[in-house]
PDB file of C-alpha atoms in Angstrom:
ATOM      1  CA  MET L 714      -2.790  10.379  -5.681  1.00  0.00           C
ATOM      2  CA  LEU L 715      -3.263   6.452  -5.435  1.00  0.00           C
ATOM      3  CA  GLU L 716      -0.845   4.131  -4.032  1.00  0.00           C
ATOM      4  CA  LEU L 717      -1.309   0.448  -3.674  1.00  0.00           C
ATOM      5  CA  ASP L 718       1.539  -1.429  -1.755  1.00  0.00           C
ATOM      6  CA  GLU L 719       1.817  -5.229  -1.809  1.00  0.00           C
ATOM      7  CA  VAL L 720      -2.062  -5.357  -1.914  1.00  0.00           C
ATOM      8  CA  ARG L 721      -3.606  -9.093  -1.441  1.00  0.00           C
ATOM      9  CA  SER L 722      -7.263  -9.538  -2.012  1.00  0.00           C
ATOM     10  CA  GLY L 723      -9.776 -11.988  -3.654  1.00  0.00           C
ATOM     11  CA  TYR L 724     -13.113 -13.802  -3.000  1.00  0.00           C
ATOM     12  CA  GLY L 725     -13.669 -15.487   0.314  1.00  0.00           C
ATOM     13  CA  ARG L 726     -10.516 -17.875   0.882  1.00  0.00           C
ATOM     14  CA  THR L 727      -9.297 -17.590  -2.845  1.00  0.00           C
ATOM     15  CA  GLU L 728      -6.765 -14.872  -3.210  1.00  0.00           C
ATOM     16  CA  VAL L 729      -6.862 -13.497  -6.732  1.00  0.00           C
ATOM     17  CA  VAL L 730      -4.231 -10.479  -6.191  1.00  0.00           C
ATOM     18  CA  HIS L 731      -1.046 -11.463  -5.008  1.00  0.00           C
ATOM     19  CA  GLY L 732       1.137  -8.642  -3.630  1.00  0.00           C
ATOM     20  CA  VAL L 733       0.460  -5.988  -6.333  1.00  0.00           C
ATOM     21  CA  SER L 734       2.022  -2.423  -5.862  1.00  0.00           C
ATOM     22  CA  LEU L 735       1.219   0.424  -8.068  1.00  0.00           C
ATOM     23  CA  THR L 736       0.940   4.043  -8.240  1.00  0.00           C
ATOM     24  CA  VAL L 737      -1.238   6.410 -10.103  1.00  0.00           C
ATOM     25  CA  PRO L 738       0.230  10.003  -9.847  1.00  0.00           C
ATOM     26  CA  ASP L 739      -1.543  13.280  -9.845  1.00  0.00           C
ATOM     27  CA  ASP L 740      -3.093  14.443 -13.127  1.00  0.00           C
ATOM     28  CA  SER L 741      -2.114  11.154 -15.065  1.00  0.00           C
ATOM     29  CA  VAL L 742      -3.629   7.968 -16.828  1.00  0.00           C
ATOM     30  CA  VAL L 743      -2.405   4.680 -15.696  1.00  0.00           C
ATOM     31  CA  ALA L 744      -3.470   1.552 -17.684  1.00  0.00           C
ATOM     32  CA  ILE L 745      -3.736  -2.032 -16.327  1.00  0.00           C
ATOM     33  CA  MET L 746      -3.596  -4.824 -19.022  1.00  0.00           C
ATOM     34  CA  GLY L 747      -3.573  -8.609 -18.963  1.00  0.00           C
ATOM     35  CA  HIS L 748      -5.582 -11.390 -20.143  1.00  0.00           C
ATOM     36  CA  ASN L 749      -8.800 -12.426 -18.746  1.00  0.00           C
ATOM     37  CA  GLY L 750      -8.587 -13.969 -15.183  1.00  0.00           C
ATOM     38  CA  ALA L 751      -5.438 -11.977 -14.559  1.00  0.00           C
ATOM     39  CA  GLY L 752      -6.895 -10.127 -11.492  1.00  0.00           C
ATOM     40  CA  LYS L 753      -7.636  -6.682 -13.046  1.00  0.00           C
ATOM     41  CA  THR L 754     -11.342  -6.268 -12.119  1.00  0.00           C
ATOM     42  CA  THR L 755     -10.620  -7.754  -8.708  1.00  0.00           C
ATOM     43  CA  LEU L 756      -7.844  -5.151  -8.081  1.00  0.00           C
ATOM     44  CA  LEU L 757     -10.118  -2.473  -9.126  1.00  0.00           C
ATOM     45  CA  ARG L 758     -12.868  -3.706  -6.728  1.00  0.00           C
ATOM     46  CA  THR L 759     -10.381  -3.849  -3.981  1.00  0.00           C
ATOM     47  CA  ALA L 760      -9.166  -0.300  -4.798  1.00  0.00           C
ATOM     48  CA  VAL L 761     -12.861   1.188  -4.334  1.00  0.00           C
ATOM     49  CA  GLY L 762     -13.518  -1.093  -1.380  1.00  0.00           C
ATOM     50  CA  LEU L 763     -16.014  -3.513  -2.919  1.00  0.00           C
ATOM     51  CA  LEU L 764     -13.512  -6.217  -1.917  1.00  0.00           C
ATOM     52  CA  PRO L 765     -11.434  -6.382   1.283  1.00  0.00           C
ATOM     53  CA  THR L 766      -7.957  -5.822   1.337  1.00  0.00           C
ATOM     54  CA  LYS L 767      -6.414  -9.171   2.889  1.00  0.00           C
ATOM     55  CA  SER L 768      -3.022  -7.481   3.241  1.00  0.00           C
ATOM     56  CA  GLY L 769      -1.039  -4.621   2.278  1.00  0.00           C
ATOM     57  CA  THR L 770      -2.199  -0.770   2.220  1.00  0.00           C
ATOM     58  CA  ILE L 771      -4.010   1.501  -0.069  1.00  0.00           C
ATOM     59  CA  THR L 772      -3.349   5.136   0.183  1.00  0.00           C
ATOM     60  CA  PHE L 773      -5.307   7.988  -1.496  1.00  0.00           C
ATOM     61  CA  ASP L 774      -4.138  11.563  -1.322  1.00  0.00           C
ATOM     62  CA  GLY L 775      -1.831  10.574   1.477  1.00  0.00           C
ATOM     63  CA  GLU L 776      -4.491   8.865   3.811  1.00  0.00           C
ATOM     64  CA  LYS L 777      -4.587   5.099   4.260  1.00  0.00           C
ATOM     65  CA  ILE L 778      -8.040   3.957   3.015  1.00  0.00           C
ATOM     66  CA  SER L 779      -7.719   0.108   3.020  1.00  0.00           C
ATOM     67  CA  LYS L 780     -10.277   0.180   5.909  1.00  0.00           C
ATOM     68  CA  LEU L 781     -12.974   2.609   4.698  1.00  0.00           C
ATOM     69  CA  SER L 782     -16.115   1.679   2.956  1.00  0.00           C
ATOM     70  CA  PRO L 783     -16.899   2.250  -0.636  1.00  0.00           C
ATOM     71  CA  SER L 784     -19.064   5.337   0.223  1.00  0.00           C
ATOM     72  CA  GLN L 785     -16.347   6.832   2.340  1.00  0.00           C
ATOM     73  CA  ARG L 786     -13.830   6.527  -0.559  1.00  0.00           C
ATOM     74  CA  VAL L 787     -16.421   8.159  -3.111  1.00  0.00           C
ATOM     75  CA  LYS L 788     -16.478  10.959  -0.691  1.00  0.00           C
ATOM     76  CA  ARG L 789     -12.847  11.416  -0.659  1.00  0.00           C
ATOM     77  CA  GLY L 790     -12.991  11.626  -4.543  1.00  0.00           C
ATOM     78  CA  ILE L 791     -13.020   8.153  -6.134  1.00  0.00           C
ATOM     79  CA  ALA L 792     -15.509   7.462  -8.802  1.00  0.00           C
ATOM     80  CA  TYR L 793     -15.792   3.751 -10.357  1.00  0.00           C
ATOM     81  CA  VAL L 794     -17.273   2.972 -13.494  1.00  0.00           C
ATOM     82  CA  PRO L 795     -17.765  -0.899 -13.847  1.00  0.00           C
ATOM     83  CA  GLN L 796     -17.768  -3.149 -16.797  1.00  0.00           C
ATOM     84  CA  GLY L 797     -21.122  -3.327 -18.578  1.00  0.00           C
ATOM     85  CA  GLN L 798     -22.175   0.369 -19.304  1.00  0.00           C
ATOM     86  CA  GLN L 799     -24.301   0.233 -16.272  1.00  0.00           C
ATOM     87  CA  SER L 800     -27.352   2.722 -15.861  1.00  0.00           C
ATOM     88  CA  PHE L 801     -31.009   3.016 -14.797  1.00  0.00           C
ATOM     89  CA  PRO L 802     -32.607   1.567 -17.881  1.00  0.00           C
ATOM     90  CA  GLN L 803     -36.143   2.676 -17.211  1.00  0.00           C
ATOM     91  CA  LEU L 804     -34.972   6.319 -16.520  1.00  0.00           C
ATOM     92  CA  SER L 805     -34.128   8.817 -19.275  1.00  0.00           C
ATOM     93  CA  THR L 806     -30.640   9.860 -20.074  1.00  0.00           C
ATOM     94  CA  ALA L 807     -31.453  13.238 -18.448  1.00  0.00           C
ATOM     95  CA  GLU L 808     -32.746  11.582 -15.221  1.00  0.00           C
ATOM     96  CA  ASN L 809     -29.807   9.249 -14.936  1.00  0.00           C
ATOM     97  CA  LEU L 810     -27.547  12.353 -14.813  1.00  0.00           C
ATOM     98  CA  GLN L 811     -30.046  14.196 -12.476  1.00  0.00           C
ATOM     99  CA  VAL L 812     -30.127  11.395  -9.924  1.00  0.00           C
ATOM    100  CA  VAL L 813     -26.334  11.895  -9.327  1.00  0.00           C
ATOM    101  CA  ALA L 814     -26.519  15.790  -9.450  1.00  0.00           C
ATOM    102  CA  ASP L 815     -29.237  16.048  -6.980  1.00  0.00           C
ATOM    103  CA  GLY L 816     -28.050  17.729  -3.945  1.00  0.00           C
ATOM    104  CA  ARG L 817     -25.032  19.001  -5.316  1.00  0.00           C
ATOM    105  CA  LYS L 818     -24.422  22.825  -5.310  1.00  0.00           C
ATOM    106  CA  ARG L 819     -23.374  22.890  -8.786  1.00  0.00           C
ATOM    107  CA  GLY L 820     -25.578  20.175  -9.908  1.00  0.00           C
ATOM    108  CA  LYS L 821     -27.021  21.862 -13.165  1.00  0.00           C
ATOM    109  CA  ALA L 822     -23.444  23.122 -14.205  1.00  0.00           C
ATOM    110  CA  LEU L 823     -22.014  19.732 -13.469  1.00  0.00           C
ATOM    111  CA  ILE L 824     -24.567  18.082 -15.918  1.00  0.00           C
ATOM    112  CA  ASP L 825     -23.863  20.845 -18.482  1.00  0.00           C
ATOM    113  CA  GLU L 826     -20.215  20.284 -18.108  1.00  0.00           C
ATOM    114  CA  SER L 827     -20.629  16.465 -18.644  1.00  0.00           C
ATOM    115  CA  LEU L 828     -22.694  16.896 -21.555  1.00  0.00           C
ATOM    116  CA  ASP L 829     -20.127  19.328 -22.969  1.00  0.00           C
ATOM    117  CA  LEU L 830     -17.630  16.262 -22.861  1.00  0.00           C
ATOM    118  CA  PHE L 831     -20.038  13.811 -24.450  1.00  0.00           C
ATOM    119  CA  PRO L 832     -22.225  16.238 -26.723  1.00  0.00           C
ATOM    120  CA  ALA L 833     -23.956  13.047 -28.552  1.00  0.00           C
ATOM    121  CA  LEU L 834     -25.973  12.586 -25.395  1.00  0.00           C
ATOM    122  CA  ARG L 835     -27.556  16.001 -25.661  1.00  0.00           C
ATOM    123  CA  GLU L 836     -29.769  14.747 -28.355  1.00  0.00           C
ATOM    124  CA  LEU L 837     -30.807  11.554 -26.277  1.00  0.00           C
ATOM    125  CA  LEU L 838     -31.824  13.254 -23.101  1.00  0.00           C
ATOM    126  CA  THR L 839     -35.301  12.131 -23.353  1.00  0.00           C
ATOM    127  CA  ARG L 840     -34.563   8.596 -24.490  1.00  0.00           C
ATOM    128  CA  LYS L 841     -34.679   5.898 -21.759  1.00  0.00           C
ATOM    129  CA  ALA L 842     -31.059   4.801 -21.080  1.00  0.00           C
ATOM    130  CA  GLY L 843     -32.034   0.925 -21.782  1.00  0.00           C
ATOM    131  CA  LEU L 844     -32.634   2.099 -25.460  1.00  0.00           C
ATOM    132  CA  LEU L 845     -29.504   3.640 -26.087  1.00  0.00           C
ATOM    133  CA  SER L 846     -26.383   1.697 -27.851  1.00  0.00           C
ATOM    134  CA  GLY L 847     -23.648   0.233 -25.986  1.00  0.00           C
ATOM    135  CA  GLY L 848     -21.461   3.089 -26.601  1.00  0.00           C
ATOM    136  CA  GLN L 849     -24.100   5.775 -25.709  1.00  0.00           C
ATOM    137  CA  ARG L 850     -24.582   3.888 -22.240  1.00  0.00           C
ATOM    138  CA  GLN L 851     -20.867   3.934 -21.665  1.00  0.00           C
ATOM    139  CA  GLN L 852     -20.609   7.622 -22.308  1.00  0.00           C
ATOM    140  CA  LEU L 853     -23.575   8.187 -19.952  1.00  0.00           C
ATOM    141  CA  ALA L 854     -21.710   6.043 -17.335  1.00  0.00           C
ATOM    142  CA  ILE L 855     -18.744   7.974 -17.355  1.00  0.00           C
ATOM    143  CA  ALA L 856     -20.621  11.451 -17.537  1.00  0.00           C
ATOM    144  CA  ARG L 857     -22.622  10.250 -14.492  1.00  0.00           C
ATOM    145  CA  ALA L 858     -19.239   9.531 -12.553  1.00  0.00           C
ATOM    146  CA  LEU L 859     -17.883  12.730 -13.534  1.00  0.00           C
ATOM    147  CA  ILE L 860     -20.853  14.775 -11.867  1.00  0.00           C
ATOM    148  CA  THR L 861     -19.493  13.556  -8.472  1.00  0.00           C
ATOM    149  CA  GLU L 862     -16.287  15.685  -9.310  1.00  0.00           C
ATOM    150  CA  PRO L 863     -13.688  12.887  -8.542  1.00  0.00           C
ATOM    151  CA  LYS L 864     -10.175  13.425  -8.153  1.00  0.00           C
ATOM    152  CA  LEU L 865      -9.584   9.739  -9.311  1.00  0.00           C
ATOM    153  CA  LEU L 866     -11.707   8.103 -12.198  1.00  0.00           C
ATOM    154  CA  ILE L 867     -11.673   4.260 -12.243  1.00  0.00           C
ATOM    155  CA  LEU L 868     -12.670   2.809 -15.604  1.00  0.00           C
ATOM    156  CA  ASP L 869     -13.030  -0.933 -16.117  1.00  0.00           C
ATOM    157  CA  GLU L 870     -13.072  -1.929 -19.743  1.00  0.00           C
ATOM    158  CA  PRO L 871     -14.556   1.304 -21.119  1.00  0.00           C
ATOM    159  CA  THR L 872     -14.254   0.306 -24.669  1.00  0.00           C
ATOM    160  CA  GLU L 873     -15.696  -3.347 -24.451  1.00  0.00           C
ATOM    161  CA  GLY L 874     -18.136  -3.938 -27.356  1.00  0.00           C
ATOM    162  CA  ILE L 875     -18.125  -0.569 -28.556  1.00  0.00           C
ATOM    163  CA  GLN L 876     -17.838   0.855 -31.869  1.00  0.00           C
ATOM    164  CA  PRO L 877     -14.460   2.512 -33.035  1.00  0.00           C
ATOM    165  CA  SER L 878     -15.835   6.073 -33.403  1.00  0.00           C
ATOM    166  CA  VAL L 879     -17.081   5.980 -29.768  1.00  0.00           C
ATOM    167  CA  VAL L 880     -13.575   4.453 -28.653  1.00  0.00           C
ATOM    168  CA  ALA L 881     -12.056   7.534 -30.208  1.00  0.00           C
ATOM    169  CA  GLU L 882     -14.568   9.803 -28.427  1.00  0.00           C
ATOM    170  CA  ILE L 883     -13.935   8.300 -24.962  1.00  0.00           C
ATOM    171  CA  GLU L 884     -10.099   8.351 -25.478  1.00  0.00           C
ATOM    172  CA  ARG L 885     -10.231  12.083 -26.548  1.00  0.00           C
ATOM    173  CA  THR L 886     -12.333  12.821 -23.243  1.00  0.00           C
ATOM    174  CA  ILE L 887      -9.929  10.968 -21.018  1.00  0.00           C
ATOM    175  CA  ILE L 888      -6.866  12.755 -22.441  1.00  0.00           C
ATOM    176  CA  GLU L 889      -8.635  16.056 -22.253  1.00  0.00           C
ATOM    177  CA  LEU L 890      -9.684  15.553 -18.664  1.00  0.00           C
ATOM    178  CA  THR L 891      -6.348  14.831 -17.325  1.00  0.00           C
ATOM    179  CA  GLN L 892      -4.558  17.654 -19.170  1.00  0.00           C
ATOM    180  CA  ARG L 893      -6.962  20.211 -17.517  1.00  0.00           C
ATOM    181  CA  GLY L 894      -5.708  18.952 -14.335  1.00  0.00           C
ATOM    182  CA  GLY L 895      -7.178  17.858 -11.053  1.00  0.00           C
ATOM    183  CA  LEU L 896      -8.164  14.517 -12.408  1.00  0.00           C
ATOM    184  CA  SER L 897      -6.331  11.079 -12.456  1.00  0.00           C
ATOM    185  CA  VAL L 898      -7.561   7.916 -14.316  1.00  0.00           C
ATOM    186  CA  LEU L 899      -6.878   4.360 -13.404  1.00  0.00           C
ATOM    187  CA  LEU L 900      -7.995   2.251 -16.586  1.00  0.00           C
ATOM    188  CA  VAL L 901      -8.302  -1.452 -17.058  1.00  0.00           C
ATOM    189  CA  GLU L 902      -8.373  -2.101 -20.889  1.00  0.00           C
ATOM    190  CA  GLN L 903      -7.892  -4.961 -23.366  1.00  0.00           C
ATOM    191  CA  HIS L 904      -7.769  -2.572 -26.266  1.00  0.00           C
ATOM    192  CA  ILE L 905      -3.857  -2.101 -26.142  1.00  0.00           C
ATOM    193  CA  GLY L 906      -3.749   0.770 -28.536  1.00  0.00           C
ATOM    194  CA  PHE L 907      -6.295   2.623 -26.951  1.00  0.00           C
ATOM    195  CA  ALA L 908      -4.723   2.204 -23.399  1.00  0.00           C
ATOM    196  CA  LEU L 909      -1.272   3.164 -24.440  1.00  0.00           C
ATOM    197  CA  GLN L 910      -2.270   6.362 -26.350  1.00  0.00           C
ATOM    198  CA  ALA L 911      -3.984   7.507 -23.145  1.00  0.00           C
ATOM    199  CA  ALA L 912      -1.712   6.384 -20.575  1.00  0.00           C
ATOM    200  CA  GLN L 913       1.562   7.710 -19.250  1.00  0.00           C
ATOM    201  CA  GLN L 914       2.461   4.433 -17.238  1.00  0.00           C
ATOM    202  CA  TYR L 915       1.117   0.942 -17.799  1.00  0.00           C
ATOM    203  CA  TYR L 916       1.109  -2.404 -15.833  1.00  0.00           C
ATOM    204  CA  VAL L 917       0.628  -5.921 -17.298  1.00  0.00           C
ATOM    205  CA  LEU L 918      -0.945  -8.459 -14.796  1.00  0.00           C
ATOM    206  CA  HIS L 919      -0.286 -12.213 -14.958  1.00  0.00           C
ATOM    207  CA  SER L 920      -2.304 -14.343 -12.538  1.00  0.00           C
ATOM    208  CA  GLY L 921      -2.730 -11.627  -9.922  1.00  0.00           C
ATOM    209  CA  HIS L 922       0.917 -10.291 -10.145  1.00  0.00           C
ATOM    210  CA  VAL L 923       2.505  -7.538 -11.778  1.00  0.00           C
ATOM    211  CA  GLY L 924       4.543  -9.079 -14.754  1.00  0.00           C
ATOM    212  CA  SER L 925       5.864  -5.838 -16.379  1.00  0.00           C
ATOM    213  CA  THR L 926       5.639  -2.163 -16.084  1.00  0.00           C
ATOM    214  CA  GLY L 927       6.820   0.754 -17.995  1.00  0.00           C
ATOM    215  CA  PRO L 928       5.876   4.302 -19.839  1.00  0.00           C
ATOM    216  CA  GLY L 929       2.907   4.545 -22.019  1.00  0.00           C
ATOM    217  CA  GLY L 930       2.676   5.801 -25.607  1.00  0.00           C
ATOM    218  CA  ALA L 931       2.533   4.179 -28.995  1.00  0.00           C
ATOM    219  CA  GLY L 932       6.093   3.153 -28.732  1.00  0.00           C
ATOM    220  CA  ALA L 933       5.455   0.628 -25.905  1.00  0.00           C
ATOM    221  CA  GLU L 934       3.013  -1.628 -27.559  1.00  0.00           C
ATOM    222  CA  SER L 935       5.483  -4.110 -28.806  1.00  0.00           C
ATOM    223  CA  ALA L 936       6.923  -4.521 -25.256  1.00  0.00           C
ATOM    224  CA  VAL L 937       3.258  -4.854 -23.893  1.00  0.00           C
ATOM    225  CA  ARG L 938       2.280  -7.687 -26.472  1.00  0.00           C
ATOM    226  CA  ALA L 939       5.570  -9.447 -25.614  1.00  0.00           C
ATOM    227  CA  ALA L 940       4.646  -9.081 -21.958  1.00  0.00           C
ATOM    228  CA  MET L 941       1.151 -10.480 -22.510  1.00  0.00           C
ATOM    229  CA  ALA L 942       2.384 -13.303 -24.616  1.00  0.00           C
ATOM    230  CA  ILE L 943       4.434 -14.735 -21.849  1.00  0.00           C
TER     231      ILE L 943
END
């Protein structure tokens, strides 16, 4: 699915990611963890093309995409949900979904499918997105991304500042989607328990390098905490 091989990137002359290699297999969840400033968001922004790759290669579905624009990567099946529960605040929940669905053959069906995953949004369709809670906006952001029918969903801190009940709902949805097949998830997350419960593989970043990696699951939590304490 997605492979990063010795990828280096950053901002201007400042290199933040130093030769990171990782793989996101088909129908899987891969979690990236690490302290603030470790380079997690920079790595995601590089994967989706918002930052240039200084060296190394990014391959998606067997195609090298390091030189492709963000829009070209989206067309190939990559969807990105950045930090901050982003939405169009002056539009209603329904309008936020419709903006993405417009022009798609299955637009209405895709909206219905996204609402099935986040049923709480059905009662909020007429409410402006700017008036939703943080958890509701995050559900909306993920629902909007799924309307694009991605092969790979990239999530940056989806549980940041969200109440536990919504965290559980997002976790359930991620696991359900990958079990259906046809979707992989690359997840940056500070909530270690959530990340390991959802992920089959984890990577811990230290100052732009991969410090450790291993299989996910609740049993990996002690190893991850030890790696992050280094």
